[in-house]
mmCIF file of C-alpha atoms in Angstrom:
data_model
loop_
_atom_site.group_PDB
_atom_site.id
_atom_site.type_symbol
_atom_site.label_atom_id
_atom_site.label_comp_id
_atom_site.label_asym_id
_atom_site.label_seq_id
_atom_site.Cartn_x
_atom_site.Cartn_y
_atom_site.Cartn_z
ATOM 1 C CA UNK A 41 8.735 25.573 3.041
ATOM 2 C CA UNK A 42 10.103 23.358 5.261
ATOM 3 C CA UNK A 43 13.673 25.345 5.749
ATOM 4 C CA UNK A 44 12.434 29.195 5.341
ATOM 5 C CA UNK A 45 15.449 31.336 4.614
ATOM 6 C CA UNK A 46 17.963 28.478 4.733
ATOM 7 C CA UNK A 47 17.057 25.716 1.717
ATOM 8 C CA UNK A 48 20.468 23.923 2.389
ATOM 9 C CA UNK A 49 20.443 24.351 6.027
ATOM 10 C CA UNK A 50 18.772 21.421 8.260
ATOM 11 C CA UNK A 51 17.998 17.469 8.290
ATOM 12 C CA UNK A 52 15.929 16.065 6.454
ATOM 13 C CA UNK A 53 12.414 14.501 7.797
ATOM 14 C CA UNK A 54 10.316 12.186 6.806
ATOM 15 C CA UNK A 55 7.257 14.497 5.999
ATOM 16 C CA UNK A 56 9.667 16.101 3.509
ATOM 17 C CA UNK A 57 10.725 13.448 1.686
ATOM 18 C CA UNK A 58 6.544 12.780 1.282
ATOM 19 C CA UNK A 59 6.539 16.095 0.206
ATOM 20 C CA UNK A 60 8.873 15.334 -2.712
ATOM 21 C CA UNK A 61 7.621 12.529 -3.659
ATOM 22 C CA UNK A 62 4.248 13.436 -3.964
ATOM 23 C CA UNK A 63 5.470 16.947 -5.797
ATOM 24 C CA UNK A 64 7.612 14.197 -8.581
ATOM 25 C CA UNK A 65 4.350 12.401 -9.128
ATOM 26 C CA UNK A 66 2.224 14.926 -9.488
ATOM 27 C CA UNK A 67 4.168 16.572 -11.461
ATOM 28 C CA UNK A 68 4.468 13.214 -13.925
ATOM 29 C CA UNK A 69 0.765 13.002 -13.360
ATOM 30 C CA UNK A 70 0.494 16.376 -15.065
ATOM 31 C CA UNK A 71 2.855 15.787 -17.673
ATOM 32 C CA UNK A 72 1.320 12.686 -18.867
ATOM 33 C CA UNK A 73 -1.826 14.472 -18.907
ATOM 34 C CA UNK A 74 -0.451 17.012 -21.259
ATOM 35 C CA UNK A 75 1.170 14.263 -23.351
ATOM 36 C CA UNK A 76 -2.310 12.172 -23.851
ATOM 37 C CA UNK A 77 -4.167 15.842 -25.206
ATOM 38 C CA UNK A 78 -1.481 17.158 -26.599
ATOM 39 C CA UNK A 79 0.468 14.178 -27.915
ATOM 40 C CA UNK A 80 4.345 16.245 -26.761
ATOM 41 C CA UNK A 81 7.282 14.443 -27.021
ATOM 42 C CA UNK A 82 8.470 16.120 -24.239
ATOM 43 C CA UNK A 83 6.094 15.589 -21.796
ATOM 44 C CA UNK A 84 5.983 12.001 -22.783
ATOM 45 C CA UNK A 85 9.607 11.368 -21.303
ATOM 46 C CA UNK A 86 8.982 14.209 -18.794
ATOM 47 C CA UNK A 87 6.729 11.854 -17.018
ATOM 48 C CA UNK A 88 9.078 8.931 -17.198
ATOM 49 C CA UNK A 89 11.234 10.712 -16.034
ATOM 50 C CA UNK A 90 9.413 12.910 -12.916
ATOM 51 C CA UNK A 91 7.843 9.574 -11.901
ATOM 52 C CA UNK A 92 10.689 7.688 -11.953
ATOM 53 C CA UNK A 93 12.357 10.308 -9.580
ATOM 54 C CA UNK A 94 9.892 10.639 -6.843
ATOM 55 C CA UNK A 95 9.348 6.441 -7.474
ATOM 56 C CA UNK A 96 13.161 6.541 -6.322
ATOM 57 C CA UNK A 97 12.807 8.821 -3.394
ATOM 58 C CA UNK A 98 10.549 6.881 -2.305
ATOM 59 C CA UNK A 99 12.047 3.981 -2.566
ATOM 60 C CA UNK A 100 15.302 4.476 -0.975
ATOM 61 C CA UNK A 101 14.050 7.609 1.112
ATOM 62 C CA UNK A 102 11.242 6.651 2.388
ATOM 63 C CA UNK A 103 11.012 2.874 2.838
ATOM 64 C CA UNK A 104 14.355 2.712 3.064
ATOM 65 C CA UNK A 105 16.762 5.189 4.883
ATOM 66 C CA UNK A 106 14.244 6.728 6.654
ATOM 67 C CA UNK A 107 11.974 4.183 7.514
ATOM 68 C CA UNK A 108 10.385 4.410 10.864
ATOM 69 C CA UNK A 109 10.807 0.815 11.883
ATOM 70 C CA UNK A 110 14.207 0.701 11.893
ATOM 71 C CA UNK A 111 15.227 4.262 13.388
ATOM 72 C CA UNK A 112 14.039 7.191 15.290
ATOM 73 C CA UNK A 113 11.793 8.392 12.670
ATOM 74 C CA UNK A 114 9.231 10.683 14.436
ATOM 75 C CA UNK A 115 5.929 10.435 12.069
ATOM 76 C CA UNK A 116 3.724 12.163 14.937
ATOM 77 C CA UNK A 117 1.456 11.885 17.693
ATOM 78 C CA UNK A 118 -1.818 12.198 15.937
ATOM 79 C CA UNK A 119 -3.550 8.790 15.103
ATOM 80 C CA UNK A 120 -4.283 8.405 11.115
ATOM 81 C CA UNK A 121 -4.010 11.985 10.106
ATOM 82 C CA UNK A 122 -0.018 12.491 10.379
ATOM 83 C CA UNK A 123 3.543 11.992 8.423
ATOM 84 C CA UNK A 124 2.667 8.442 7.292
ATOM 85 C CA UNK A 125 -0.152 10.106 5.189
ATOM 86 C CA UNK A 126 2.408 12.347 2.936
ATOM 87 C CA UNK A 127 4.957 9.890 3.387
ATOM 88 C CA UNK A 128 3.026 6.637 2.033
ATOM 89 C CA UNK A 129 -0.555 6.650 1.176
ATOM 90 C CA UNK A 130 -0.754 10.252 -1.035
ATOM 91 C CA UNK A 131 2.738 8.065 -3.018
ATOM 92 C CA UNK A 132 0.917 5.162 -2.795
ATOM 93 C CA UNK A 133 -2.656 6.638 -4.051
ATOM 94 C CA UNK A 134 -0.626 8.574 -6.681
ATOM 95 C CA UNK A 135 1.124 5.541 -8.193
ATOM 96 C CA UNK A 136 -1.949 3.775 -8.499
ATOM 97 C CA UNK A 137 -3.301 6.468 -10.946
ATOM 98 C CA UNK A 138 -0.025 6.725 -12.829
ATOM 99 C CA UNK A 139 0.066 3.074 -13.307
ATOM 100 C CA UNK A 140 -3.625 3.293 -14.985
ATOM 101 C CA UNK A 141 -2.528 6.371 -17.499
ATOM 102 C CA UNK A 142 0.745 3.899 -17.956
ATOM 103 C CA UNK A 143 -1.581 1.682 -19.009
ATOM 104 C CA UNK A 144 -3.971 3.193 -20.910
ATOM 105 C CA UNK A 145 -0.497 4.700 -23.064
ATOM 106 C CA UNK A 146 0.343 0.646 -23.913
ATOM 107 C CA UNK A 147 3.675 0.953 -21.696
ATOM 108 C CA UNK A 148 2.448 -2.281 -19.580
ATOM 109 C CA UNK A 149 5.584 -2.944 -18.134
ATOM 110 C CA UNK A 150 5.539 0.416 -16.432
ATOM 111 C CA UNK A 151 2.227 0.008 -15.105
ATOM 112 C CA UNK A 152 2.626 -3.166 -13.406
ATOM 113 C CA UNK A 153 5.984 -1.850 -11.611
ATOM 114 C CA UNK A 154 3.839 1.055 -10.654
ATOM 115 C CA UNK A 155 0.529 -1.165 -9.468
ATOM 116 C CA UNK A 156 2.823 -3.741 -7.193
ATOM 117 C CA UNK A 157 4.928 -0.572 -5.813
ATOM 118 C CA UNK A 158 0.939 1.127 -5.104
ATOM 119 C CA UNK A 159 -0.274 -1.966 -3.451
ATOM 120 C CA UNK A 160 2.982 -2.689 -1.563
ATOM 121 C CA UNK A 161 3.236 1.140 0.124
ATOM 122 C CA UNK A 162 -0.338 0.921 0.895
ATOM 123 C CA UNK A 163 0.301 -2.531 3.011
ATOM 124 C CA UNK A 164 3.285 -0.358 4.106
ATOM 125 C CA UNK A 165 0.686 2.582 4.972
ATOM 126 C CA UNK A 166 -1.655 0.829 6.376
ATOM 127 C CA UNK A 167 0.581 -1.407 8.774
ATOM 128 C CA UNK A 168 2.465 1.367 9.910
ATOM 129 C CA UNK A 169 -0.578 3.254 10.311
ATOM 130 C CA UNK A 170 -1.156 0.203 12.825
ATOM 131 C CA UNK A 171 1.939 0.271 14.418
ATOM 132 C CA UNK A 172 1.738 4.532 15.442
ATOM 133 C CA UNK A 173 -1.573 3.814 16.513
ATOM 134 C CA UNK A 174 -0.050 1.615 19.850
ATOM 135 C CA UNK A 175 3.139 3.109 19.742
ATOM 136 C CA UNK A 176 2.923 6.628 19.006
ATOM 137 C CA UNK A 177 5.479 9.181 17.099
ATOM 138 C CA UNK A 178 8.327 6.548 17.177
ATOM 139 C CA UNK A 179 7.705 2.908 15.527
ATOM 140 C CA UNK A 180 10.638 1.429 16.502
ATOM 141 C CA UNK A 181 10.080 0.213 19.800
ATOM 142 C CA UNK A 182 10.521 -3.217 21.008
ATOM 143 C CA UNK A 183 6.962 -3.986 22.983
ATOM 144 C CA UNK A 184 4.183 -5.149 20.964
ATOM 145 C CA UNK A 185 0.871 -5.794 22.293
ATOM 146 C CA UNK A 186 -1.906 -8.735 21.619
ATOM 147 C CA UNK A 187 -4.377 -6.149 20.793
ATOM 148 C CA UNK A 188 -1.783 -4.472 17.863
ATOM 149 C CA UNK A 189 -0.601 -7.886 16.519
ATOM 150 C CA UNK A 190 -4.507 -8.916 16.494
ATOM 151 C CA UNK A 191 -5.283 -5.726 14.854
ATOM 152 C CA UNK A 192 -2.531 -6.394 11.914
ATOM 153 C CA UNK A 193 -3.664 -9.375 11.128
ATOM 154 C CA UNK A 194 -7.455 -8.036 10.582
ATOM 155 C CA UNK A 195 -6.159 -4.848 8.352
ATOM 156 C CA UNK A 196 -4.312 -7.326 6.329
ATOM 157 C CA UNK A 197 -7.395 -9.399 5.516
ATOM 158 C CA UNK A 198 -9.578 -5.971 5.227
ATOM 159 C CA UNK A 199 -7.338 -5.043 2.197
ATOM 160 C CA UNK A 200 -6.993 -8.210 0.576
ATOM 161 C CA UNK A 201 -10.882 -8.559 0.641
ATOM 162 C CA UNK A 202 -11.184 -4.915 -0.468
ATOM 163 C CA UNK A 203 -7.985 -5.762 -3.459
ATOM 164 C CA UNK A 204 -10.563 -8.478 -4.358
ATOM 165 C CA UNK A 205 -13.531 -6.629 -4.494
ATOM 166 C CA UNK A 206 -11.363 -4.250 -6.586
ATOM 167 C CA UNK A 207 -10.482 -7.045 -8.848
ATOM 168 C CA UNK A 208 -13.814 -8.429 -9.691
ATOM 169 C CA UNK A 209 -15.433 -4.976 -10.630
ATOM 170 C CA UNK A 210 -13.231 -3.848 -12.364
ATOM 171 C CA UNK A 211 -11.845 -7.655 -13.963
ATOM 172 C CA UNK A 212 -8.415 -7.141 -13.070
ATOM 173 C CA UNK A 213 -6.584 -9.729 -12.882
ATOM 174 C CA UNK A 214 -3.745 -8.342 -11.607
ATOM 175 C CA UNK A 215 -5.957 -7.145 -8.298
ATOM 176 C CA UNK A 216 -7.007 -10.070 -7.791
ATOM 177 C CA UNK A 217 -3.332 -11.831 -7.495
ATOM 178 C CA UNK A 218 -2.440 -9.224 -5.473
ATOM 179 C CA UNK A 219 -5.145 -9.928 -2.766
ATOM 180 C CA UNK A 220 -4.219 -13.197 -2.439
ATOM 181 C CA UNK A 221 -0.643 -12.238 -1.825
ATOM 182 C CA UNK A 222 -2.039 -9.731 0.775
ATOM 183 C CA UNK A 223 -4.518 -12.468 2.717
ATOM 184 C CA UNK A 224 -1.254 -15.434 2.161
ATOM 185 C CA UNK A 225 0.817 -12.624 4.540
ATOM 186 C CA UNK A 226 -2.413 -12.494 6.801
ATOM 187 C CA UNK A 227 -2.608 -15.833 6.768
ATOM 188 C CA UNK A 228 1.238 -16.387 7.649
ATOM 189 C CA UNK A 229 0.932 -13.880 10.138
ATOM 190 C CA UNK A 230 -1.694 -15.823 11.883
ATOM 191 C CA UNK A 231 -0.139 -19.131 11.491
ATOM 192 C CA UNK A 232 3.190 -18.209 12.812
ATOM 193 C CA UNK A 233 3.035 -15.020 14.916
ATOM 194 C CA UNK A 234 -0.205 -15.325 16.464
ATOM 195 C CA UNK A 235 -0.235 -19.001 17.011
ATOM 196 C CA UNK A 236 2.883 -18.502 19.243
ATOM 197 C CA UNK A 237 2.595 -14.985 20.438
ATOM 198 C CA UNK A 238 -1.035 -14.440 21.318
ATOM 199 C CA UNK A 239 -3.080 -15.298 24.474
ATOM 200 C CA UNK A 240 -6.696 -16.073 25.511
ATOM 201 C CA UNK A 241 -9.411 -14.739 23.436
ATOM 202 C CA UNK A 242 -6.904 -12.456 21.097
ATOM 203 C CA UNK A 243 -5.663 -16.172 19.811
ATOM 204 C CA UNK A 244 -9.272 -17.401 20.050
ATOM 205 C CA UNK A 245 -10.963 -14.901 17.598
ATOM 206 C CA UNK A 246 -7.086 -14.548 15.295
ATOM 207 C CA UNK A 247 -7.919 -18.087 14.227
ATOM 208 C CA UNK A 248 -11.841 -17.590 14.411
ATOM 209 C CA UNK A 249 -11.164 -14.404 11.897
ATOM 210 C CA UNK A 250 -9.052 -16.418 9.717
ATOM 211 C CA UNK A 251 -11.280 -19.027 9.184
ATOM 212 C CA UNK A 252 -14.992 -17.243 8.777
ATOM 213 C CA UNK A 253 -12.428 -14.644 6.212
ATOM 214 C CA UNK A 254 -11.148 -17.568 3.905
ATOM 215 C CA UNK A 255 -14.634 -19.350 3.823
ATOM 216 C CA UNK A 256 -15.702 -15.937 2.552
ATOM 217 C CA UNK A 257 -13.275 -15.550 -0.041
ATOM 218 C CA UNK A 258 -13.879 -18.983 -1.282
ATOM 219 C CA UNK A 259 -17.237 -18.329 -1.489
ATOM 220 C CA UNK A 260 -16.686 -15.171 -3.605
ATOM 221 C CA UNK A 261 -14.300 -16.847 -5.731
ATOM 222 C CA UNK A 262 -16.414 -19.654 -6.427
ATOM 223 C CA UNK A 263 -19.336 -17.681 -7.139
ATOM 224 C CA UNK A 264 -18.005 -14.834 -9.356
ATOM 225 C CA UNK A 265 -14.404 -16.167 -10.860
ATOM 226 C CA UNK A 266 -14.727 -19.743 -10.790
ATOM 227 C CA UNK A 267 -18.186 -19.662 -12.840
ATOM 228 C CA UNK A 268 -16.930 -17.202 -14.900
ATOM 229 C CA UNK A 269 -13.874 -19.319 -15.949
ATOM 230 C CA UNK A 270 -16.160 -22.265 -16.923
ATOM 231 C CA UNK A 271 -18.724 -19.968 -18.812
ATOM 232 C CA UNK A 272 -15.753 -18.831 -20.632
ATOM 233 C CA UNK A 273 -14.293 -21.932 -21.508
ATOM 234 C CA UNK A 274 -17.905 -23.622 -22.770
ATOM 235 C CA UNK A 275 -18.321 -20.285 -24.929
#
């Protein structure tokens, strides 16, 4: 498809690499689905073994030799709906999933590799998302505007409060970790980036965000985990 008439012929791109990665999980998606009505052997290490391959093409392909940040990666003009979209958030949407049948098949271990990986590329999605949004096709350029460090900082603390939203509906612990390890980079980002690199009212409302943010998630946390520790423990 992306090479008609000459499959070994060309460079690769990053849009391809999404391709294959998202074809891998799929595919393990399927197999495992087979496995858990059909109870196959096969498919059961099939799907290890598809997911692991597109995990590792993603891995080292995507995040790694061809990640946008740190060469000429074009990902596309258009804003949201471009290469970034195939190339991290179908993986990281995909991996999520995976990691639940992982789960739901007792193979824990497997599912909290896949989780962290699915929250990580989505931060990676999202922030890149970000980044082509000022910059364009290329994302490794060196200027970097108040507006687009603001903007980071306020994604950041968007997912964590959606990870711990997540987390408290559905009582996963694991969620809820994760969001704080999502709003800590937020609030690192704030603390030493935009304390030192932002001007005017860009710094003014950073800080202002950061604060009215955290009083909310203490709120929440006090409200809905907190009191449901205690109940716990006087049960």
């Amino acid at each position: 498809a992306f090479h008609p008439g000459q499959v070994v012929a060309g460079d690769l791109s990053l849009g391809e690499l999404g391709a294959y990665v998202i074809a891998w999980l799929a595919m393990g998606w399927g197999l495992m689905t087979m496995q858990r009505r059909q109870a196959r052997l096969a498919a059961l290490w099939g799907s290890r073994a598809t997911v692991a391959i597109g995990t590792a093409v993603l891995v080292i392909g995507c995040l790694l030799l061809f990640n946008p940040l740190f060469s000429a990666v074009d990902v596309g003009e258009t804003r949201i709906v471009n290469k970034l979209i195939p190339a991290y958030g179908l993986p990281a949407i995909l991996l999520a999933i995976l990691a639940r049948g992982f789960e739901r098949r007792g193979e824990t271990v497997i599912a909290k590799i896949g989780g962290t990986l699915a929250i990580a590329t989505m931060l990676v999605f999202l922030s890149f998302e970000v980044r082509q949004w000022f910059q364009g096709a290329f994302l490794n350029q060196d200027a970097v505007s108040d507006a687009e460090l603001y903007t980071y900082s306020v994604v950041w603390l968007i997912y964590g409060g959606l990870l711990l939203a997540a987390g408290l509906l559905t009582g996963r612990q694991t969620l809820r970790y994760a969001s704080l390890a999502v709003i800590m980079i937020a609030v690192a980002d704030v603390f030493i980036i935009n304390a030192i690199e932002l001007t005017g009212l860009y710094r003014v409302f950073s800080f202002l965000g950061l604060g009215v943010s955290l009083l909310a998630i203490g709120y929440v946390y006090h409200r809905f985990v907190f009191r449901r520790v205690e109940s716990a423990a006087a049960d």
